[in-house]
XYZ file of C-alpha atoms in Angstrom:
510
model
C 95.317 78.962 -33.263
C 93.728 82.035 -31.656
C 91.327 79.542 -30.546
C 93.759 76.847 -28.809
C 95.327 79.863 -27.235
C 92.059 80.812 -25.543
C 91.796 77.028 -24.374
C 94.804 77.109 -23.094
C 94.824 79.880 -20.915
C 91.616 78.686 -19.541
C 92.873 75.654 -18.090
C 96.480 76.704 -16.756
C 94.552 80.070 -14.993
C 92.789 78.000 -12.384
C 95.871 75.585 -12.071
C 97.941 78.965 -11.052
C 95.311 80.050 -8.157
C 93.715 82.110 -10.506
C 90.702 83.372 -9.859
C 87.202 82.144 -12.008
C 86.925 84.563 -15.225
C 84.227 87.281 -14.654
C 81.083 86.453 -16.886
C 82.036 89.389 -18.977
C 85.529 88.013 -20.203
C 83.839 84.997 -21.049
C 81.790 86.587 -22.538
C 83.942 88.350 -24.983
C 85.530 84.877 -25.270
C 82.540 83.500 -27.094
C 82.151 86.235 -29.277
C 85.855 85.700 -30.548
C 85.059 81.874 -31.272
C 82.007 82.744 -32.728
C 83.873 85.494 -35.029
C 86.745 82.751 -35.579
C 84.269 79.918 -37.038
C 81.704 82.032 -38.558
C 80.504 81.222 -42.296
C 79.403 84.599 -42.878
C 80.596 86.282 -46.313
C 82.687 88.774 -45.640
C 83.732 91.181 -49.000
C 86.568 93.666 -50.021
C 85.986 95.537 -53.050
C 83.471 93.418 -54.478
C 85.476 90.049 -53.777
C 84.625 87.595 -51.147
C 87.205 87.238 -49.076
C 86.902 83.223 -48.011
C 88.726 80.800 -45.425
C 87.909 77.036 -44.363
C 84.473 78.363 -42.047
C 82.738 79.814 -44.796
C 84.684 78.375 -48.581
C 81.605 75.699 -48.135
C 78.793 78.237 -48.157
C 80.252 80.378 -51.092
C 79.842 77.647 -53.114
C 76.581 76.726 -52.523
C 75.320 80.195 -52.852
C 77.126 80.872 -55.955
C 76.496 78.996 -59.441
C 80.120 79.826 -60.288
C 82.432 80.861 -57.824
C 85.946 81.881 -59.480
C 88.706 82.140 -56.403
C 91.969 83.499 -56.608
C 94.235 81.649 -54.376
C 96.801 84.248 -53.301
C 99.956 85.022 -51.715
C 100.662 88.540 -49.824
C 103.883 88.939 -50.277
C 103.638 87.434 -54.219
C 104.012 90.559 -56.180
C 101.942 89.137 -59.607
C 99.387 88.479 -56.544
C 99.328 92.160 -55.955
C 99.748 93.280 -59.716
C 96.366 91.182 -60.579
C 94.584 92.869 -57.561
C 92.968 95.508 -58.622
C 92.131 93.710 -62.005
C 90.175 90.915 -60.099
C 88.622 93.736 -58.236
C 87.518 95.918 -60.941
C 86.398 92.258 -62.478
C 84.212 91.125 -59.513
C 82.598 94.391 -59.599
C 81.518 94.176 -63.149
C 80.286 90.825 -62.793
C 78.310 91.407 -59.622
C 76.307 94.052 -61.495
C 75.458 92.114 -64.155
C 74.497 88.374 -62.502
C 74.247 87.529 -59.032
C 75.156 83.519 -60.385
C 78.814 84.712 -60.910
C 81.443 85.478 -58.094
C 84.989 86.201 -57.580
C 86.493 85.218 -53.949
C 89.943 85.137 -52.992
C 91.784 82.856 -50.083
C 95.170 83.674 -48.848
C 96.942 80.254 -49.708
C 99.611 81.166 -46.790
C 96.571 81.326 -44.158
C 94.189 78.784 -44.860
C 96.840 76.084 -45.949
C 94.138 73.445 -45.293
C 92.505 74.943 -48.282
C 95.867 75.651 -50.209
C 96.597 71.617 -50.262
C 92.702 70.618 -51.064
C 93.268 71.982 -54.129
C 97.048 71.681 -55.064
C 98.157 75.316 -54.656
C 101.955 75.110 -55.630
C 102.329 78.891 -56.900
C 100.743 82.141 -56.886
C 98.328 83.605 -57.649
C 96.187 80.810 -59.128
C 92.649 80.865 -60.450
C 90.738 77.677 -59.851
C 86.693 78.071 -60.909
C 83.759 76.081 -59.117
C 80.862 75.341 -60.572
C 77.583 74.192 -59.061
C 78.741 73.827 -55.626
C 80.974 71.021 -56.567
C 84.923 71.313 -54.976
C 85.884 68.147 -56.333
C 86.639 69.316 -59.839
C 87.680 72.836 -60.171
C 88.229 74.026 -63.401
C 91.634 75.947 -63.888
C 91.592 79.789 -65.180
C 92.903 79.604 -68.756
C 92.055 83.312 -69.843
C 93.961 86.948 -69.881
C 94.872 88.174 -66.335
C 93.769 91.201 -66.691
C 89.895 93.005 -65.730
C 88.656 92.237 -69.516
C 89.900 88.806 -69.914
C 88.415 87.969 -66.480
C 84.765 89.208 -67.201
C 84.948 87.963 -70.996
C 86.165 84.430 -69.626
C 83.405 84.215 -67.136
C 80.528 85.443 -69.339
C 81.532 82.873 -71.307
C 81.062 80.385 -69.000
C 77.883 82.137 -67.540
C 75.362 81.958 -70.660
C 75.611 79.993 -73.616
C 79.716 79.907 -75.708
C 77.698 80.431 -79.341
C 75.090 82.604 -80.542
C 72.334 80.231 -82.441
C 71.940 82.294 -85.364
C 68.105 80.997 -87.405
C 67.494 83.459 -90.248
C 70.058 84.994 -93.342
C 69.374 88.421 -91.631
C 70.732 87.540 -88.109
C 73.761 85.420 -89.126
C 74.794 89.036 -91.445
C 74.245 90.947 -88.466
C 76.056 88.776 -86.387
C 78.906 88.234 -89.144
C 79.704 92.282 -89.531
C 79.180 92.748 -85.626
C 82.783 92.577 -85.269
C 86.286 92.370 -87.150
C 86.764 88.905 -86.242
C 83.694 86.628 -85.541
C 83.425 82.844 -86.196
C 80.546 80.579 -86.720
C 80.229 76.749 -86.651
C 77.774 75.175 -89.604
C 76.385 71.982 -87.960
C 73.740 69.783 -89.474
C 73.371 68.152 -85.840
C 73.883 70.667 -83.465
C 73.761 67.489 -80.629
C 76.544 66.023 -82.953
C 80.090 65.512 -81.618
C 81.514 68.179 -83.810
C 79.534 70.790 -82.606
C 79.767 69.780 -79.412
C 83.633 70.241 -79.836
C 82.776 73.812 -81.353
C 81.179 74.541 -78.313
C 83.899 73.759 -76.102
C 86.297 75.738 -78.025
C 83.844 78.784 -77.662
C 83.932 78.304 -74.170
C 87.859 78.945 -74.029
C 88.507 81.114 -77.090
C 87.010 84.362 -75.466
C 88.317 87.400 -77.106
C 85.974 86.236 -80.651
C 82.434 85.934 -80.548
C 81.097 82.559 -81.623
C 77.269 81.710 -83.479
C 76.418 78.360 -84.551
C 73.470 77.628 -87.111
C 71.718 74.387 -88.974
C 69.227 75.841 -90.713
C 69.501 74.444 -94.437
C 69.095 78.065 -95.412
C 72.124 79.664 -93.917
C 74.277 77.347 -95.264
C 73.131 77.956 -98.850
C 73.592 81.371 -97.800
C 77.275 80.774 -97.364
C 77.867 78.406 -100.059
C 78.217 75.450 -97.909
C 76.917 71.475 -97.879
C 78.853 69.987 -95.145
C 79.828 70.713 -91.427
C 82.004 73.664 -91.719
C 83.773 76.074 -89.293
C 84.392 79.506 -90.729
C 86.198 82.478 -89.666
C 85.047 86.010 -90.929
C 87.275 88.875 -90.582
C 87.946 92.500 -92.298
C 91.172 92.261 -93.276
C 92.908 90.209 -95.358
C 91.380 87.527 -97.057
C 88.224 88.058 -95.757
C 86.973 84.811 -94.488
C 88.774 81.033 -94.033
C 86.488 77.776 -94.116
C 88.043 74.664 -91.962
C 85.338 71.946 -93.168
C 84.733 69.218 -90.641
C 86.515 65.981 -91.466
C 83.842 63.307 -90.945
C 86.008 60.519 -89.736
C 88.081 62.585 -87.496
C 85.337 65.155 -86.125
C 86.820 68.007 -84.468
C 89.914 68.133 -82.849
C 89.887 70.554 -80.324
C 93.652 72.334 -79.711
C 93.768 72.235 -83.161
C 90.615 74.104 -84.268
C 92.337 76.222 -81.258
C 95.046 77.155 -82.856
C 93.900 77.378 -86.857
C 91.588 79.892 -85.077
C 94.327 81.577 -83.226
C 96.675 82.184 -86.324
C 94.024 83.305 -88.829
C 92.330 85.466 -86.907
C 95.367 87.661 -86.647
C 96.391 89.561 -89.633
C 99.163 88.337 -91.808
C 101.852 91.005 -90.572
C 101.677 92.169 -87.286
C 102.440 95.539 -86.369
C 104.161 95.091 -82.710
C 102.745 97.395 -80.340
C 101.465 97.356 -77.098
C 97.809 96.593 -77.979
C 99.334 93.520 -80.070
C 102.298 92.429 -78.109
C 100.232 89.783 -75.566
C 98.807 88.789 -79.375
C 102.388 87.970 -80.763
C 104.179 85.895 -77.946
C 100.553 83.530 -76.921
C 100.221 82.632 -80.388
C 102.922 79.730 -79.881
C 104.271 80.247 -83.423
C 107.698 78.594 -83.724
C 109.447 81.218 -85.867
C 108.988 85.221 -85.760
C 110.183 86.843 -88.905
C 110.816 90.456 -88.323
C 111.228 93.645 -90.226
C 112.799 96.073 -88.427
C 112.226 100.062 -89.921
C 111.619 103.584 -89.115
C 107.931 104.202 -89.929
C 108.909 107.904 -90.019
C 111.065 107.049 -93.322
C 108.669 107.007 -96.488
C 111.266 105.100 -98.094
C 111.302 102.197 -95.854
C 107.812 101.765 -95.102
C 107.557 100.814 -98.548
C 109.956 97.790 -97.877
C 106.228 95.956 -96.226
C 105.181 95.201 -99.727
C 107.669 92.799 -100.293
C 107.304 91.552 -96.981
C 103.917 91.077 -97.091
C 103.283 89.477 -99.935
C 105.725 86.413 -98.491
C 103.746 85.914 -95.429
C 100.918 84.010 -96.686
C 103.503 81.322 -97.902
C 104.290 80.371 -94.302
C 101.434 81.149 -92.537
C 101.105 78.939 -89.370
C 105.012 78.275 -89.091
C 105.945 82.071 -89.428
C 104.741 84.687 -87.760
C 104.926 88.159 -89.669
C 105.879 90.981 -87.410
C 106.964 94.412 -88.286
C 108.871 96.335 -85.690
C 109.309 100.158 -85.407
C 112.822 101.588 -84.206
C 111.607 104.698 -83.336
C 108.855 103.657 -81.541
C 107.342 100.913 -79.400
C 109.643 98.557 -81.106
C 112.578 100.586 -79.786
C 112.522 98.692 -76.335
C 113.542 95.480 -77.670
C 116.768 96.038 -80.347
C 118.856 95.449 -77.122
C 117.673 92.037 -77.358
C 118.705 91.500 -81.268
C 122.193 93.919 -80.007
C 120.218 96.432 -82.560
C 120.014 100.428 -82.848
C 118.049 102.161 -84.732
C 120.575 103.290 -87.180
C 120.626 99.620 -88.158
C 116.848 100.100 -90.083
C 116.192 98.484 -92.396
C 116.802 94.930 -91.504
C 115.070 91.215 -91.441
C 115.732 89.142 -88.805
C 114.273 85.292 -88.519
C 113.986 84.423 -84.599
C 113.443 80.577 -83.174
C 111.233 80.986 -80.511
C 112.135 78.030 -78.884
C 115.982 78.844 -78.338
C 115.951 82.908 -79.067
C 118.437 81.819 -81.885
C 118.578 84.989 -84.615
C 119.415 84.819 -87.658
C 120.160 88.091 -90.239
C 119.190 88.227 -94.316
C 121.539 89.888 -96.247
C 120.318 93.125 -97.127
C 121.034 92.900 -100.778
C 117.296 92.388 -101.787
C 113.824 92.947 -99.736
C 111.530 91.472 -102.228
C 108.925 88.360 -101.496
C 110.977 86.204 -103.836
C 114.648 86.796 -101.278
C 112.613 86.830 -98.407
C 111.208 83.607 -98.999
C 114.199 82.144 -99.665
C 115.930 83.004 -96.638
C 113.057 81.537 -94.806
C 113.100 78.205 -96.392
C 117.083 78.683 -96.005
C 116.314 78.447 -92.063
C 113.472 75.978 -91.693
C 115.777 73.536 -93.427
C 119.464 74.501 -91.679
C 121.171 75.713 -94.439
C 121.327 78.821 -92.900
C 123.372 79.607 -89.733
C 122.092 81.757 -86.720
C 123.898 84.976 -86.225
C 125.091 84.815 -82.757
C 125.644 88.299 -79.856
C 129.135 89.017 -78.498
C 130.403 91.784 -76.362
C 134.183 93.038 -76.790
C 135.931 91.053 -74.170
C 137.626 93.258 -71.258
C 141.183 93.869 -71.726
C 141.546 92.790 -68.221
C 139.089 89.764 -68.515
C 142.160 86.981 -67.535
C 143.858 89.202 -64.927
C 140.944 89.000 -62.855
C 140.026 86.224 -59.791
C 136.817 85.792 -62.199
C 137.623 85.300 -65.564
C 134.888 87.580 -68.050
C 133.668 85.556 -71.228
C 132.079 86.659 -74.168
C 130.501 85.165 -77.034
C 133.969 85.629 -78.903
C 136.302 83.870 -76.121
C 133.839 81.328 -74.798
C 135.320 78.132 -76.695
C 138.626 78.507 -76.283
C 138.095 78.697 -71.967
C 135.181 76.764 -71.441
C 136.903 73.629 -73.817
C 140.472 74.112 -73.016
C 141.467 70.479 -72.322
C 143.443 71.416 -69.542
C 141.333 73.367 -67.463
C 138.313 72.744 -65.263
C 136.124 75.596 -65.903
C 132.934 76.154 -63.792
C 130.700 79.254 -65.324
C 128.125 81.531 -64.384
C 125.663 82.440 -66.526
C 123.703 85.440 -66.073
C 121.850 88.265 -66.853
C 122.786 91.777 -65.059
C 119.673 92.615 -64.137
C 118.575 89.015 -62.525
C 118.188 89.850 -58.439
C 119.015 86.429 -57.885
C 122.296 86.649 -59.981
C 122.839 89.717 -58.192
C 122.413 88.275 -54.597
C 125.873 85.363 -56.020
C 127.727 88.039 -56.793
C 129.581 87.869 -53.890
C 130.136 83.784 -53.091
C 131.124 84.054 -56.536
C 134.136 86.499 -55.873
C 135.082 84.853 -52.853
C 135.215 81.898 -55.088
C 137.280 83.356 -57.881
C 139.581 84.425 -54.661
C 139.817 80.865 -53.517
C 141.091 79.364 -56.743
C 142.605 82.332 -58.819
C 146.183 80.377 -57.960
C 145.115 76.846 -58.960
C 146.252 75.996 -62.631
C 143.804 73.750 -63.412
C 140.615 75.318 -62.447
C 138.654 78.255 -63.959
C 135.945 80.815 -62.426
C 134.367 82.009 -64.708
C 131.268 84.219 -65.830
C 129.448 85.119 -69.285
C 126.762 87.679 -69.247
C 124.313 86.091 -71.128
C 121.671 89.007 -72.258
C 124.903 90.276 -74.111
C 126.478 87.064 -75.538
C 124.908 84.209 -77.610
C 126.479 80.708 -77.634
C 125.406 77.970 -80.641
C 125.193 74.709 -78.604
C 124.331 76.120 -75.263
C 120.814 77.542 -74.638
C 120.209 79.496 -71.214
C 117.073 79.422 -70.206
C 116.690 80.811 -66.366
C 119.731 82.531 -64.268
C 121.582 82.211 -62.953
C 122.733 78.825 -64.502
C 125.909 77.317 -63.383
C 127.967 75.170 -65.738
C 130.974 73.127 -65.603
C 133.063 71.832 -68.074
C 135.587 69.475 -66.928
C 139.046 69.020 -68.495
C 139.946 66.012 -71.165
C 138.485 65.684 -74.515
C 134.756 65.394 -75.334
C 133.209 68.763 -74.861
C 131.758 67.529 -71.766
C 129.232 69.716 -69.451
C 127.712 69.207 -66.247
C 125.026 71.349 -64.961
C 125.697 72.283 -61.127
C 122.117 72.445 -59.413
C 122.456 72.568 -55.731
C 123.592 75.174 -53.303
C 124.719 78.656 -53.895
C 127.063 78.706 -51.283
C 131.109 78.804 -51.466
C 131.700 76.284 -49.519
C 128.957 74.139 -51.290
C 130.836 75.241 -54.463
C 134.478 74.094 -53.441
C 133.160 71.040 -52.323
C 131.700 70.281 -56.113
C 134.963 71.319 -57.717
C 137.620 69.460 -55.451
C 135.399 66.388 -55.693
C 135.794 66.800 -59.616
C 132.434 67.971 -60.414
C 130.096 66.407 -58.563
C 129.338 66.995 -54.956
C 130.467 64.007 -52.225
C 127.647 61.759 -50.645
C 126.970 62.878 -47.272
C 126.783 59.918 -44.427
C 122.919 59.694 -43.215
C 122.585 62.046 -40.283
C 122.158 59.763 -37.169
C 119.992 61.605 -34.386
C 121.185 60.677 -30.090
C 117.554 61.326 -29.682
C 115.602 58.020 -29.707
């Protein structure tokens, strides 16, 4: 643009009676072009900062160039900043193969739609000069994860251990290490082993062959096996030789048994607990400052094992770390000891009894869940005493069915959560809206805080969510997805729930 500009005034100067530019204007006019297409590298804190002149020549000069396509104004953008610098830096000292650039995506939107930039930030990494294939940035945003994920894409995923003494070495190195036993190390199982290596970045990896080592560890087939020092020590996944290795799933088995059996959840362990992808959480909620309580683990330990890979084990201190999220369960920490079983999928709870907190009840409750016999325990705030006299109408868990279903009503809903800027930016078409129909009989504005108030058939998932339940039988529901505006809104409710087709806009301009 600066460019065109330049051009511009060039030709309509002489066209005004201008007089011919000085040589030293034009001077300074060919140093701007030649600062607005240069390919030079130009760095900030260790990352190159790259545009359409020089993206070309970064990846030629750089075996593996990872690049952070950004936003400015994106604030994750400027919360992984200072990670992807301190990440660049570490790498630069260590190879001169492996880069970290950054484009703005807002800037250089040629670049932005080469490579299918749709949000921010997002890590795309080149190898080998090539741009046709980028490979996208599956590890931990944060300075480690960077480096570790890198490395591991720098030198080779596994260590080849050859000799007893090396593979014990390698084996107590760490608490968690695995190693792949291959007979072919060319095969397509260890191939597969490899690739999960590649990705799996926060365990080292060895791989051996040698007849010796896997005497050494008791073994006479392809085997994958995951030492630890906790627990049970170590747990084989033997290679099945029709089916190979399947990769997510060697993922995953690697995932869930690497971590202990219960979790303690902290903030070193937290990022641990909610990637795992584990459908159900079971959670033991105590005061770790109580003798009498901590005791309670035994029990809950010792039913863990039983549902390994379905259930994840956490234990949650009330006085502690664990104190930030009993809002969420509508918990205090007077309520210690407790067990509650949480779907991950829907955030639907559901409370044991506390009659018993042995292995054998605990179990049983579990089971109880997995196979529906056992009904989620659902949040609800005291309704208002005013929560009818108002334009908007205030549900709750408690009062939900009776407005949202009343056959005679047509009842359109917010759902929110109070701390939601967007939800906070309705507030006000949403009054003016309750204002507009408070004196119609037949329709309802309402509004459920849903951070406070649980519902059994209705899962909210983003907010705010709009909802509305038209009158008749059927329990019927229709999601309203278009504008946030009140005039869009009265539209949708006077046309009975569903906004009227515009005519095609016809323009005078041929």
């Amino acid at each position: 643009l600066v460019w065109l500009l330049v051009l511009s005034l060039a030709w309509l100067c002489p066209a005004a009676g201008a007089e011919e530019k000085d040589g030293e204007v034009a001077a300074e006019e060919e140093e701007e072009e030649e600062e607005v297409l240069s390919d030079e590298l130009e760095e900030e804190e260790d990352v190159l900062v790259l545009h359409e002149h020089n993206f070309a020549r970064a990846l030629s000069e750089h075996r593996l160039l990872l690049v952070e396509f950004y936003a400015p104004w994106c604030g994750h953008c400027q919360q992984l900043a200072p990670d992807f610098a301190q990440a660049a830096s570490t790498l630069r000292n260590e190879s001169s193969l492996v880069r970290l650039g950054k484009v703005d995506a807002t800037a250089q939107t040629a670049l932005a739609s080469e490579f299918g930039i749709t949000s921010y930030p997002t890590l795309k990494l080149f190898r080998d000069g090539n741009r046709t294939h980028p490979v996208a940035y599956t590890g931990r945003r944060d300075a480690e994860g960077i480096v570790r994920w890198m490395q591991r894409r720098a030198g080779p995923s596994a260590t080849l251990l050859q000799d007893t003494d090396t593979a014990a070495a390698f084996v107590s190195s760490q608490d968690v290490v695995v190693i792949g036993f291959f007979k072919d190390l060319g095969g397509e199982a260890a191939q597969a082993f490899l690739e999960v290596a590649s990705e799996v970045v926060d365990m080292p990896f060895g791989v051996a062959e040698e007849d010796q080592l896997f005497q050494a560890y008791g073994l006479s087939a392809d085997t994958v096996c995951l030492f630890k020092k906790f627990d049970e020590g170590r747990t084989d996944f033997p290679v099945d030789p029709t089916r190979s290795l399947d990769i997510a799933e060697l993922t995953q088995l690697l995932r869930v048994h690497s971590m202990k059996l219960v979790m303690e959840f902290n903030s070193e362990t937290s990022n641990q607990i909610f990637s795992l992808k584990i459908p159900h959480h079971m959670i033991l909620f105590l005061n770790k400052s109580s003798s009498g309580q901590l005791s309670l683990q035994d029990g809950f330990r010792a039913a863990a094992s039983t549902f390994r890979g379905k259930v994840l084990f956490v234990v949650v201190d009330v006085v502690g770390y664990g104190a930030e999220v009993l809002p969420f369960f509508g918990m205090t920490p007077a309520d210690a000891p407790t067990l509650r079983l949480i779907k991950m999928e829907n955030n639907r709870k559901y409370q044991m009894e506390q009659d018993s907190f042995s292995d054998t009840a605990i179990r049983s409750f579990i089971q109880g869940v997995l196979d529906g016999r056992v009904k989620p325990r659902l949040l609800s705030a005291e309704p208002p005493e005013d929560w009818d006299k108002r334009p908007v109408k205030v549900l709750v868990g408690k009062t939900f069915e009776q407005v949202a279903f009343d056959e005679t009503k047509n009842v359109f809903v917010k759902f929110y959560a109070p701390w939601c800027s967007h939800c906070q930016a309705m507030v006000a078409a949403w009054e003016e809206l309750g204002e507009r129909y408070k004196d119609h009989k037949d329709i309802v504005i309402a509004e459920l805080d849903s951070t406070a108030n649980e519902l059994e058939n209705i899962t909210i998932s983003g907010f705010p969510t709009l909802h509305y339940f038209p009158a008749g039988p059927g329990r019927k529901m229709v999601e309203y997805k278009s504008a946030r505006d009140v005039e869009t809104f009265s539209k949708f409710l006077e046309n009975g729930g569903t906004l009227p087709e515009e005519p095609p806009v016809v323009s005078d301009v041929p």
